[in-house]
Amino acid sequence: MLGSTGSIGLATLRVMDRQHGRFHVVALTAKCSREVLEAQGKKTGAKYLGLVDVRPGDSWIDVNGACNRRGGSACLVEAATHPDVDIVVNAVVGAAGLQATLAALEAGKRVALANKEALVMAGPLVLAAALGGGEVVPIDSEHSAVLQCISGRAPTEVSRIILTASGGPFRDWSSERIAEASVSDALKHPTWKMGPKITVDSATLANKALEVIEAHYLFGLGYDAIDVVVHPQSIVHAFTEFVDGSILAQVSQPSMELPIFYALTHPQRLGDSGVERFDPVGVGPLTFEPVRKVDFPTFGLGVQAGRAGETAPTAFNAANEIAVQAFLSERIPFGRIPAVIDYVLQRYRGERASDVDSVLAVDRWARETAEVACC
Ligand code: MG
């Protein structure tokens, strides 16, 4: 199985034998981690490697070699639509993964989606692209948990879902201390090991707002039917409530191995996923707390953008990406991240998500506006 995408943004697979979980890696792409890409290419036998950040004439590109190497941002769509590919694992960070997702769905592929931003910034377009035979299967652990709970059930039987949030590193900090948090404070996630952007998103709870919007599109639920609860142990990934009041929860150690594997094998369950055996006694007490919405205002801003619909989540996502970059490069303090997002949303004009160009125009506008707010 594909254990972890590491620095690989997009991996495409051919299903050799779904019943026994045998997949062959066809193509791999990365933004700039060329050593990782080359090593993974050798290990998996991928016949296509794409590197987004290359200069024209870069000696790395060798289209006549044993392995087809491509440079530039077009490699993402090329890898995602490769004719030998059945499943596209999209773990590109941020808005850059959108076009590969749309192209793969239009080509009838399964997209195992870790790039939640694609769904957040262009949910209506992603759903429309999937109508032609493609399908989106979430890799995000909370959404994988919901999918596992509702698999085989009619959508009308589901009344509510509750996504869990670890609460991030500032769960029990005062709001004054949170406002002054350093980059290294924000990068100390208590339970999950992830890249810097999503780790900061976990610290602001922007990640959970993005996940609420992601759940809205994936499961066709209204925002009143999606709740969030803080669960510091990250053992219960989501609860699903059915119309008769019964609740199912998906429980496993905080590791991405199972969600990635399930995204490949869904709706089947196969052995040898490599996950650690669950020990209910050893895991200790499981606790749940409400989200501190006043102290983590980014969460509320994101959900509000989700409720506004159309391109409002696009504006939220873009503003958040710029604010997080500005924080990581120490241009703004942690406490300014929600202020930057609010500045952008206050000026947002409510454009419709009619096509990719309209979504990308809002994305660009929100980035430029957020940059102004970071100065
Ligand atoms: Mg998640």
mmCIF file of C-alpha atoms and ligand atoms in Angstrom:
data_model
loop_
_atom_site.group_PDB
_atom_site.id
_atom_site.type_symbol
_atom_site.label_atom_id
_atom_site.label_comp_id
_atom_site.label_asym_id
_atom_site.label_seq_id
_atom_site.Cartn_x
_atom_site.Cartn_y
_atom_site.Cartn_z
ATOM 1 C CA MET A 1 0.000 0.000 0.000
ATOM 2 C CA LEU A 2 0.923 3.626 -0.224
ATOM 3 C CA GLY A 3 1.946 4.334 3.354
ATOM 4 C CA SER A 4 2.400 8.069 3.304
ATOM 5 C CA THR A 5 2.495 10.653 0.569
ATOM 6 C CA GLY A 6 5.373 12.481 2.320
ATOM 7 C CA SER A 7 6.582 15.261 0.025
ATOM 8 C CA ILE A 8 4.784 13.755 -2.966
ATOM 9 C CA GLY A 9 1.889 16.030 -3.972
ATOM 10 C CA LEU A 10 0.039 13.696 -6.263
ATOM 11 C CA ALA A 11 0.322 9.968 -6.790
ATOM 12 C CA THR A 12 -1.639 8.083 -9.402
ATOM 13 C CA LEU A 13 -2.316 4.384 -9.205
ATOM 14 C CA ARG A 14 -3.483 1.576 -11.381
ATOM 15 C CA VAL A 15 -5.667 -1.041 -9.715
ATOM 16 C CA MET A 16 -4.014 -4.413 -10.368
ATOM 17 C CA ASP A 17 -6.240 -6.455 -8.067
ATOM 18 C CA ARG A 18 -8.670 -4.559 -5.851
ATOM 19 C CA GLN A 19 -9.752 -7.703 -4.036
ATOM 20 C CA HIS A 20 -6.264 -8.256 -2.678
ATOM 21 C CA GLY A 21 -5.346 -4.572 -2.422
ATOM 22 C CA ARG A 22 -2.720 -4.650 -5.168
ATOM 23 C CA PHE A 23 -2.031 -1.296 -6.771
ATOM 24 C CA HIS A 24 0.718 -0.147 -9.093
ATOM 25 C CA VAL A 25 2.039 3.429 -8.907
ATOM 26 C CA VAL A 26 1.879 4.967 -12.396
ATOM 27 C CA ALA A 27 2.920 8.576 -11.746
ATOM 28 C CA LEU A 28 4.229 10.773 -8.940
ATOM 29 C CA THR A 29 4.534 14.542 -8.725
ATOM 30 C CA ALA A 30 6.101 16.930 -6.243
ATOM 31 C CA LYS A 31 6.373 20.710 -5.978
ATOM 32 C CA CYS A 32 10.104 21.031 -5.349
ATOM 33 C CA SER A 33 11.264 17.921 -3.404
ATOM 34 C CA ARG A 34 13.193 16.484 -6.314
ATOM 35 C CA GLU A 35 15.344 14.056 -4.263
ATOM 36 C CA VAL A 36 12.270 12.573 -2.573
ATOM 37 C CA LEU A 37 10.512 12.352 -5.939
ATOM 38 C CA GLU A 38 13.447 10.540 -7.561
ATOM 39 C CA ALA A 39 13.825 8.122 -4.645
ATOM 40 C CA GLN A 40 10.073 7.390 -4.567
ATOM 41 C CA GLY A 41 10.066 7.000 -8.347
ATOM 42 C CA LYS A 42 12.808 4.380 -8.115
ATOM 43 C CA LYS A 43 11.120 2.590 -5.209
ATOM 44 C CA THR A 44 7.670 2.395 -6.806
ATOM 45 C CA GLY A 45 8.674 1.936 -10.458
ATOM 46 C CA ALA A 46 6.504 4.909 -11.498
ATOM 47 C CA LYS A 47 6.878 5.583 -15.204
ATOM 48 C CA TYR A 48 6.005 9.279 -14.945
ATOM 49 C CA LEU A 49 7.562 11.840 -12.605
ATOM 50 C CA GLY A 50 6.418 15.462 -12.522
ATOM 51 C CA LEU A 51 8.215 18.310 -10.771
ATOM 52 C CA VAL A 52 6.260 21.576 -10.587
ATOM 53 C CA ASP A 53 9.162 23.928 -9.772
ATOM 54 C CA VAL A 54 11.643 23.636 -12.654
ATOM 55 C CA ARG A 55 13.238 26.314 -14.797
ATOM 56 C CA PRO A 56 13.030 26.102 -18.613
ATOM 57 C CA GLY A 57 15.842 23.889 -19.934
ATOM 58 C CA ASP A 58 16.372 22.235 -16.553
ATOM 59 C CA SER A 59 18.623 19.207 -17.035
ATOM 60 C CA TRP A 60 16.337 17.196 -14.733
ATOM 61 C CA ILE A 61 13.791 16.881 -17.539
ATOM 62 C CA ASP A 62 14.592 13.845 -19.617
ATOM 63 C CA VAL A 63 11.581 12.899 -21.702
ATOM 64 C CA ASN A 64 13.470 10.166 -23.550
ATOM 65 C CA GLY A 65 14.691 8.322 -20.477
ATOM 66 C CA ALA A 66 13.223 5.118 -19.045
ATOM 67 C CA CYS A 67 10.982 7.294 -16.912
ATOM 68 C CA ASN A 68 8.993 10.153 -18.402
ATOM 69 C CA ARG A 69 9.968 13.320 -16.495
ATOM 70 C CA ARG A 70 7.912 16.457 -16.812
ATOM 71 C CA GLY A 71 8.412 19.908 -15.361
ATOM 72 C CA GLY A 72 6.041 22.800 -14.666
ATOM 73 C CA SER A 73 2.575 23.064 -13.191
ATOM 74 C CA ALA A 74 0.931 21.248 -16.152
ATOM 75 C CA CYS A 75 2.446 17.981 -14.856
ATOM 76 C CA LEU A 76 -0.278 17.750 -12.186
ATOM 77 C CA VAL A 77 -3.130 17.536 -14.713
ATOM 78 C CA GLU A 78 -1.052 15.317 -17.020
ATOM 79 C CA ALA A 79 -0.360 12.820 -14.215
ATOM 80 C CA ALA A 80 -3.973 12.955 -12.980
ATOM 81 C CA THR A 81 -5.427 12.151 -16.405
ATOM 82 C CA HIS A 82 -2.848 9.554 -17.510
ATOM 83 C CA PRO A 83 -4.746 6.832 -19.418
ATOM 84 C CA ASP A 84 -3.240 4.012 -17.305
ATOM 85 C CA VAL A 85 -4.520 5.553 -14.072
ATOM 86 C CA ASP A 86 -7.592 4.432 -12.080
ATOM 87 C CA ILE A 87 -7.047 6.263 -8.767
ATOM 88 C CA VAL A 88 -5.543 9.712 -8.187
ATOM 89 C CA VAL A 89 -4.255 10.377 -4.661
ATOM 90 C CA ASN A 90 -4.254 14.165 -4.451
ATOM 91 C CA ALA A 91 -2.275 15.465 -1.474
ATOM 92 C CA VAL A 92 -1.222 18.760 -3.067
ATOM 93 C CA VAL A 93 -1.203 21.512 -0.443
ATOM 94 C CA GLY A 94 -3.588 24.421 -0.997
ATOM 95 C CA ALA A 95 -5.371 25.762 -4.069
ATOM 96 C CA ALA A 96 -2.768 24.347 -6.504
ATOM 97 C CA GLY A 97 -4.489 20.946 -6.459
ATOM 98 C CA LEU A 98 -7.851 22.089 -7.860
ATOM 99 C CA GLN A 99 -7.328 21.677 -11.580
ATOM 100 C CA ALA A 100 -5.837 18.180 -11.226
ATOM 101 C CA THR A 101 -8.891 17.121 -9.202
ATOM 102 C CA LEU A 102 -11.344 18.508 -11.766
ATOM 103 C CA ALA A 103 -9.449 16.985 -14.701
ATOM 104 C CA ALA A 104 -9.214 13.558 -13.021
ATOM 105 C CA LEU A 105 -12.938 13.522 -12.215
ATOM 106 C CA GLU A 106 -13.865 14.569 -15.748
ATOM 107 C CA ALA A 107 -11.690 11.685 -16.987
ATOM 108 C CA GLY A 108 -13.749 9.294 -14.814
ATOM 109 C CA LYS A 109 -11.065 8.559 -12.185
ATOM 110 C CA ARG A 110 -11.493 7.982 -8.463
ATOM 111 C CA VAL A 111 -9.904 10.906 -6.640
ATOM 112 C CA ALA A 112 -8.694 9.979 -3.168
ATOM 113 C CA LEU A 113 -8.690 13.511 -1.846
ATOM 114 C CA ALA A 114 -6.349 14.781 0.840
ATOM 115 C CA ASN A 115 -6.372 18.236 -0.799
ATOM 116 C CA LYS A 116 -9.496 19.534 0.955
ATOM 117 C CA GLU A 117 -8.918 23.032 -0.471
ATOM 118 C CA ALA A 118 -10.094 21.843 -3.912
ATOM 119 C CA LEU A 119 -13.488 20.969 -2.487
ATOM 120 C CA VAL A 120 -13.619 24.091 -0.327
ATOM 121 C CA MET A 121 -12.740 26.590 -3.058
ATOM 122 C CA ALA A 122 -14.803 24.991 -5.818
ATOM 123 C CA GLY A 123 -17.255 22.530 -4.242
ATOM 124 C CA PRO A 124 -20.047 23.010 -6.827
ATOM 125 C CA LEU A 125 -17.560 22.547 -9.700
ATOM 126 C CA VAL A 126 -15.998 19.424 -8.151
ATOM 127 C CA LEU A 127 -19.435 17.850 -7.665
ATOM 128 C CA ALA A 128 -20.394 18.711 -11.263
ATOM 129 C CA ALA A 129 -17.100 17.257 -12.592
ATOM 130 C CA ALA A 130 -17.829 13.979 -10.762
ATOM 131 C CA LEU A 131 -21.169 13.509 -12.528
ATOM 132 C CA GLY A 132 -19.469 11.933 -15.547
ATOM 133 C CA GLY A 133 -18.396 8.766 -13.696
ATOM 134 C CA GLY A 134 -15.570 9.977 -11.501
ATOM 135 C CA GLU A 135 -15.843 9.879 -7.703
ATOM 136 C CA VAL A 136 -14.347 11.705 -4.742
ATOM 137 C CA VAL A 137 -13.321 9.563 -1.773
ATOM 138 C CA PRO A 138 -11.962 11.507 1.206
ATOM 139 C CA ILE A 139 -8.572 10.810 2.766
ATOM 140 C CA ASP A 140 -9.163 13.372 5.513
ATOM 141 C CA SER A 141 -9.496 11.181 8.623
ATOM 142 C CA GLU A 142 -12.748 12.741 9.910
ATOM 143 C CA HIS A 143 -14.457 12.399 6.530
ATOM 144 C CA SER A 144 -13.103 8.900 6.039
ATOM 145 C CA ALA A 145 -14.670 8.128 9.435
ATOM 146 C CA VAL A 146 -18.079 9.444 8.310
ATOM 147 C CA LEU A 147 -17.827 7.567 5.018
ATOM 148 C CA GLN A 148 -17.048 4.350 6.912
ATOM 149 C CA CYS A 149 -20.097 4.918 9.164
ATOM 150 C CA ILE A 150 -22.549 5.702 6.354
ATOM 151 C CA SER A 151 -21.261 3.221 3.787
ATOM 152 C CA GLY A 152 -24.250 1.247 2.490
ATOM 153 C CA ARG A 153 -26.827 3.532 4.167
ATOM 154 C CA ALA A 154 -29.308 5.800 2.381
ATOM 155 C CA PRO A 155 -28.420 9.523 2.720
ATOM 156 C CA THR A 156 -31.904 10.166 4.161
ATOM 157 C CA GLU A 157 -31.019 7.984 7.178
ATOM 158 C CA VAL A 158 -28.259 10.380 8.311
ATOM 159 C CA SER A 159 -29.445 13.241 10.512
ATOM 160 C CA ARG A 160 -26.154 14.758 11.728
ATOM 161 C CA ILE A 161 -22.415 14.274 11.811
ATOM 162 C CA ILE A 162 -19.991 15.428 14.495
ATOM 163 C CA LEU A 163 -16.396 15.951 13.387
ATOM 164 C CA THR A 164 -13.760 15.826 16.098
ATOM 165 C CA ALA A 165 -10.923 18.345 16.458
ATOM 166 C CA SER A 166 -7.787 17.769 18.515
ATOM 167 C CA GLY A 167 -7.974 21.422 19.556
ATOM 168 C CA GLY A 168 -4.389 22.001 18.397
ATOM 169 C CA PRO A 169 -1.465 23.162 20.542
ATOM 170 C CA PHE A 170 -3.375 26.151 22.003
ATOM 171 C CA ARG A 171 -6.450 24.251 23.180
ATOM 172 C CA ASP A 172 -5.934 25.258 26.818
ATOM 173 C CA TRP A 173 -4.078 28.564 26.285
ATOM 174 C CA SER A 174 -5.628 31.931 27.233
ATOM 175 C CA SER A 175 -6.671 34.175 24.322
ATOM 176 C CA GLU A 176 -3.921 36.693 25.269
ATOM 177 C CA ARG A 177 -1.255 33.979 25.115
ATOM 178 C CA ILE A 178 -2.662 32.623 21.804
ATOM 179 C CA ALA A 179 -2.393 36.093 20.195
ATOM 180 C CA GLU A 180 1.345 36.137 20.969
ATOM 181 C CA ALA A 181 2.134 32.515 19.982
ATOM 182 C CA SER A 182 5.361 31.969 18.036
ATOM 183 C CA VAL A 183 5.832 29.922 14.858
ATOM 184 C CA SER A 184 7.486 27.107 16.805
ATOM 185 C CA ASP A 185 4.585 27.093 19.309
ATOM 186 C CA ALA A 186 2.083 26.778 16.436
ATOM 187 C CA LEU A 187 4.032 23.951 14.802
ATOM 188 C CA LYS A 188 3.904 21.728 17.917
ATOM 189 C CA HIS A 189 0.806 19.678 17.128
ATOM 190 C CA PRO A 190 -0.138 17.401 20.057
ATOM 191 C CA THR A 191 -1.363 14.332 18.116
ATOM 192 C CA TRP A 192 -0.866 14.573 14.318
ATOM 193 C CA LYS A 193 2.434 14.965 12.414
ATOM 194 C CA MET A 194 1.693 17.110 9.350
ATOM 195 C CA GLY A 195 3.155 19.834 7.120
ATOM 196 C CA PRO A 196 3.509 23.447 8.416
ATOM 197 C CA LYS A 197 0.447 24.943 6.640
ATOM 198 C CA ILE A 198 -2.057 22.396 7.957
ATOM 199 C CA THR A 199 -0.406 22.416 11.397
ATOM 200 C CA VAL A 200 -0.978 26.182 11.673
ATOM 201 C CA ASP A 201 -4.532 25.616 10.366
ATOM 202 C CA SER A 202 -5.029 23.172 13.238
ATOM 203 C CA ALA A 203 -3.755 25.757 15.712
ATOM 204 C CA THR A 204 -6.231 28.419 14.461
ATOM 205 C CA LEU A 205 -9.014 25.805 13.904
ATOM 206 C CA ALA A 206 -9.155 27.021 10.263
ATOM 207 C CA ASN A 207 -8.571 23.365 9.371
ATOM 208 C CA LYS A 208 -11.781 22.365 11.147
ATOM 209 C CA ALA A 209 -13.750 25.099 9.367
ATOM 210 C CA LEU A 210 -12.355 23.825 6.042
ATOM 211 C CA GLU A 211 -13.438 20.319 7.100
ATOM 212 C CA VAL A 212 -16.995 21.477 7.880
ATOM 213 C CA ILE A 213 -17.222 22.925 4.341
ATOM 214 C CA GLU A 214 -15.615 19.762 2.930
ATOM 215 C CA ALA A 215 -18.226 17.617 4.740
ATOM 216 C CA HIS A 216 -21.061 19.803 3.424
ATOM 217 C CA TYR A 217 -20.060 19.059 -0.162
ATOM 218 C CA LEU A 218 -18.983 15.417 0.322
ATOM 219 C CA PHE A 219 -22.077 14.240 2.172
ATOM 220 C CA GLY A 220 -24.702 16.756 0.965
ATOM 221 C CA LEU A 221 -25.497 17.858 4.534
ATOM 222 C CA GLY A 222 -26.688 21.326 5.548
ATOM 223 C CA TYR A 223 -24.472 23.315 7.933
ATOM 224 C CA ASP A 224 -26.928 22.814 10.813
ATOM 225 C CA ALA A 225 -26.344 19.058 10.483
ATOM 226 C CA ILE A 226 -22.530 19.338 10.873
ATOM 227 C CA ASP A 227 -21.172 19.828 14.393
ATOM 228 C CA VAL A 228 -17.633 19.918 15.747
ATOM 229 C CA VAL A 229 -16.400 18.796 19.153
ATOM 230 C CA VAL A 230 -12.890 19.060 20.591
ATOM 231 C CA HIS A 231 -11.422 15.644 21.401
ATOM 232 C CA PRO A 232 -7.759 16.036 22.434
ATOM 233 C CA GLN A 233 -6.870 12.320 22.151
ATOM 234 C CA SER A 234 -7.785 12.140 18.397
ATOM 235 C CA ILE A 235 -9.030 8.558 18.761
ATOM 236 C CA VAL A 236 -12.671 9.078 17.731
ATOM 237 C CA HIS A 237 -12.474 10.702 14.273
ATOM 238 C CA ALA A 238 -16.187 11.426 13.757
ATOM 239 C CA PHE A 239 -19.650 10.500 14.992
ATOM 240 C CA THR A 240 -22.549 9.884 12.636
ATOM 241 C CA GLU A 241 -26.081 10.253 13.970
ATOM 242 C CA PHE A 242 -28.929 8.484 12.209
ATOM 243 C CA VAL A 243 -32.586 9.551 12.106
ATOM 244 C CA ASP A 244 -33.531 7.018 14.804
ATOM 245 C CA GLY A 245 -31.060 8.671 17.197
ATOM 246 C CA SER A 246 -28.445 5.936 16.970
ATOM 247 C CA ILE A 247 -24.819 7.091 16.754
ATOM 248 C CA LEU A 248 -21.919 5.304 15.072
ATOM 249 C CA ALA A 249 -18.341 6.447 15.664
ATOM 250 C CA GLN A 250 -15.170 5.441 13.869
ATOM 251 C CA VAL A 251 -12.291 4.826 16.246
ATOM 252 C CA SER A 252 -8.593 4.294 15.497
ATOM 253 C CA GLN A 253 -5.143 5.565 16.429
ATOM 254 C CA PRO A 254 -4.243 8.989 14.965
ATOM 255 C CA SER A 255 -2.460 7.700 11.859
ATOM 256 C CA MET A 256 -3.204 8.420 8.206
ATOM 257 C CA GLU A 257 -2.481 4.832 7.114
ATOM 258 C CA LEU A 258 -6.068 3.643 7.509
ATOM 259 C CA PRO A 259 -7.783 6.639 5.825
ATOM 260 C CA ILE A 260 -5.366 6.420 2.866
ATOM 261 C CA PHE A 261 -5.836 2.656 2.533
ATOM 262 C CA TYR A 262 -9.620 2.906 2.863
ATOM 263 C CA ALA A 263 -9.745 5.610 0.162
ATOM 264 C CA LEU A 264 -8.138 3.084 -2.195
ATOM 265 C CA THR A 265 -10.245 0.059 -1.250
ATOM 266 C CA HIS A 266 -13.667 1.659 -0.438
ATOM 267 C CA PRO A 267 -16.294 0.216 -0.164
ATOM 268 C CA GLN A 268 -14.336 -2.959 0.535
ATOM 269 C CA ARG A 269 -12.283 -3.652 3.639
ATOM 270 C CA LEU A 270 -9.053 -5.532 3.113
ATOM 271 C CA GLY A 271 -6.612 -7.075 5.544
ATOM 272 C CA ASP A 272 -3.030 -5.965 5.995
ATOM 273 C CA SER A 273 -3.681 -2.231 6.211
ATOM 274 C CA GLY A 274 -0.767 -2.150 8.662
ATOM 275 C CA VAL A 275 -2.687 -0.314 11.393
ATOM 276 C CA GLU A 276 -1.866 -0.720 15.065
ATOM 277 C CA ARG A 277 -4.341 -2.955 16.967
ATOM 278 C CA PHE A 278 -6.766 -0.980 19.137
ATOM 279 C CA ASP A 279 -6.557 -1.426 22.901
ATOM 280 C CA PRO A 280 -9.533 0.301 24.635
ATOM 281 C CA VAL A 281 -7.933 0.045 28.073
ATOM 282 C CA GLY A 282 -4.463 1.145 26.965
ATOM 283 C CA VAL A 283 -5.839 4.167 25.124
ATOM 284 C CA GLY A 284 -6.957 5.757 28.413
ATOM 285 C CA PRO A 285 -9.823 8.207 29.014
ATOM 286 C CA LEU A 286 -11.436 9.836 25.983
ATOM 287 C CA THR A 287 -12.658 13.382 26.607
ATOM 288 C CA PHE A 288 -14.810 15.853 24.663
ATOM 289 C CA GLU A 289 -15.101 19.644 24.991
ATOM 290 C CA PRO A 290 -16.915 22.419 23.109
ATOM 291 C CA VAL A 291 -15.011 24.515 20.552
ATOM 292 C CA ARG A 292 -13.877 27.839 22.133
ATOM 293 C CA LYS A 293 -15.334 29.895 19.295
ATOM 294 C CA VAL A 294 -14.550 33.301 20.835
ATOM 295 C CA ASP A 295 -10.859 32.453 21.331
ATOM 296 C CA PHE A 296 -10.514 30.787 17.904
ATOM 297 C CA PRO A 297 -12.413 33.248 15.647
ATOM 298 C CA THR A 298 -10.964 31.755 12.417
ATOM 299 C CA PHE A 299 -13.256 28.753 12.915
ATOM 300 C CA GLY A 300 -16.406 30.898 12.926
ATOM 301 C CA LEU A 301 -15.217 32.965 9.944
ATOM 302 C CA GLY A 302 -14.720 29.767 7.924
ATOM 303 C CA VAL A 303 -18.117 28.284 8.790
ATOM 304 C CA GLN A 304 -19.768 31.649 8.034
ATOM 305 C CA ALA A 305 -18.071 31.620 4.585
ATOM 306 C CA GLY A 306 -19.309 28.059 4.080
ATOM 307 C CA ARG A 307 -22.876 29.075 4.870
ATOM 308 C CA ALA A 308 -22.624 32.026 2.436
ATOM 309 C CA GLY A 309 -21.743 29.453 -0.265
ATOM 310 C CA GLU A 310 -20.690 30.053 -3.906
ATOM 311 C CA THR A 311 -17.166 31.614 -3.869
ATOM 312 C CA ALA A 312 -17.182 32.788 -0.220
ATOM 313 C CA PRO A 313 -15.256 29.626 0.857
ATOM 314 C CA THR A 314 -12.781 30.366 -1.990
ATOM 315 C CA ALA A 315 -12.161 33.816 -0.509
ATOM 316 C CA PHE A 316 -11.801 32.367 3.000
ATOM 317 C CA ASN A 317 -9.374 29.670 1.845
ATOM 318 C CA ALA A 318 -7.201 32.115 -0.147
ATOM 319 C CA ALA A 319 -7.129 34.711 2.643
ATOM 320 C CA ASN A 320 -6.203 31.996 5.135
ATOM 321 C CA GLU A 321 -3.352 30.690 2.949
ATOM 322 C CA ILE A 322 -1.839 34.189 2.651
ATOM 323 C CA ALA A 323 -2.285 34.912 6.374
ATOM 324 C CA VAL A 324 -0.653 31.578 7.321
ATOM 325 C CA GLN A 325 2.300 32.219 4.983
ATOM 326 C CA ALA A 326 2.690 35.713 6.471
ATOM 327 C CA PHE A 327 2.668 34.220 9.982
ATOM 328 C CA LEU A 328 5.156 31.455 9.060
ATOM 329 C CA SER A 329 7.541 34.066 7.606
ATOM 330 C CA GLU A 330 7.037 36.139 10.776
ATOM 331 C CA ARG A 331 5.457 39.096 8.955
ATOM 332 C CA ILE A 332 2.322 39.032 11.146
ATOM 333 C CA PRO A 333 1.712 37.689 14.676
ATOM 334 C CA PHE A 334 -0.507 34.624 15.182
ATOM 335 C CA GLY A 335 -3.329 36.783 16.538
ATOM 336 C CA ARG A 336 -3.554 38.719 13.227
ATOM 337 C CA ILE A 337 -4.477 35.624 11.128
ATOM 338 C CA PRO A 338 -8.256 35.958 11.758
ATOM 339 C CA ALA A 339 -8.061 39.747 11.307
ATOM 340 C CA VAL A 340 -6.571 39.293 7.811
ATOM 341 C CA ILE A 341 -9.304 36.799 6.877
ATOM 342 C CA ASP A 342 -12.014 39.080 8.266
ATOM 343 C CA TYR A 343 -10.588 42.037 6.285
ATOM 344 C CA VAL A 344 -10.967 39.999 3.063
ATOM 345 C CA LEU A 345 -14.441 38.609 3.850
ATOM 346 C CA GLN A 346 -15.719 42.125 4.723
ATOM 347 C CA ARG A 347 -14.781 43.228 1.186
ATOM 348 C CA TYR A 348 -16.000 40.093 -0.602
ATOM 349 C CA ARG A 349 -18.762 40.841 -3.130
ATOM 350 C CA GLY A 350 -20.494 37.441 -3.436
ATOM 351 C CA GLU A 351 -19.454 36.213 -6.905
ATOM 352 C CA ARG A 352 -21.019 32.963 -8.170
ATOM 353 C CA ALA A 353 -18.880 29.834 -8.637
ATOM 354 C CA SER A 354 -20.017 29.473 -12.251
ATOM 355 C CA ASP A 355 -16.760 28.112 -13.698
ATOM 356 C CA VAL A 356 -13.075 27.598 -12.901
ATOM 357 C CA ASP A 357 -12.169 31.082 -14.138
ATOM 358 C CA SER A 358 -14.650 32.780 -11.801
ATOM 359 C CA VAL A 359 -13.350 30.742 -8.859
ATOM 360 C CA LEU A 360 -9.724 31.492 -9.727
ATOM 361 C CA ALA A 361 -10.546 35.219 -10.130
ATOM 362 C CA VAL A 362 -11.960 35.310 -6.571
ATOM 363 C CA ASP A 363 -8.963 33.290 -5.373
ATOM 364 C CA ARG A 364 -6.555 35.869 -6.912
ATOM 365 C CA TRP A 365 -8.535 38.844 -5.616
ATOM 366 C CA ALA A 366 -8.669 37.395 -2.080
ATOM 367 C CA ARG A 367 -4.909 36.735 -2.103
ATOM 368 C CA GLU A 368 -4.113 40.292 -3.220
ATOM 369 C CA THR A 369 -6.528 41.747 -0.672
ATOM 370 C CA ALA A 370 -5.062 39.565 2.087
ATOM 371 C CA GLU A 371 -1.533 40.691 1.145
ATOM 372 C CA VAL A 372 -2.672 44.312 1.656
ATOM 373 C CA ALA A 373 -4.051 43.359 5.078
ATOM 374 C CA CYS A 374 -0.714 41.719 6.017
ATOM 375 C CA CYS A 375 1.285 44.929 5.428
HETATM 376 MG MG MG B 1 -8.687 16.081 9.175
#
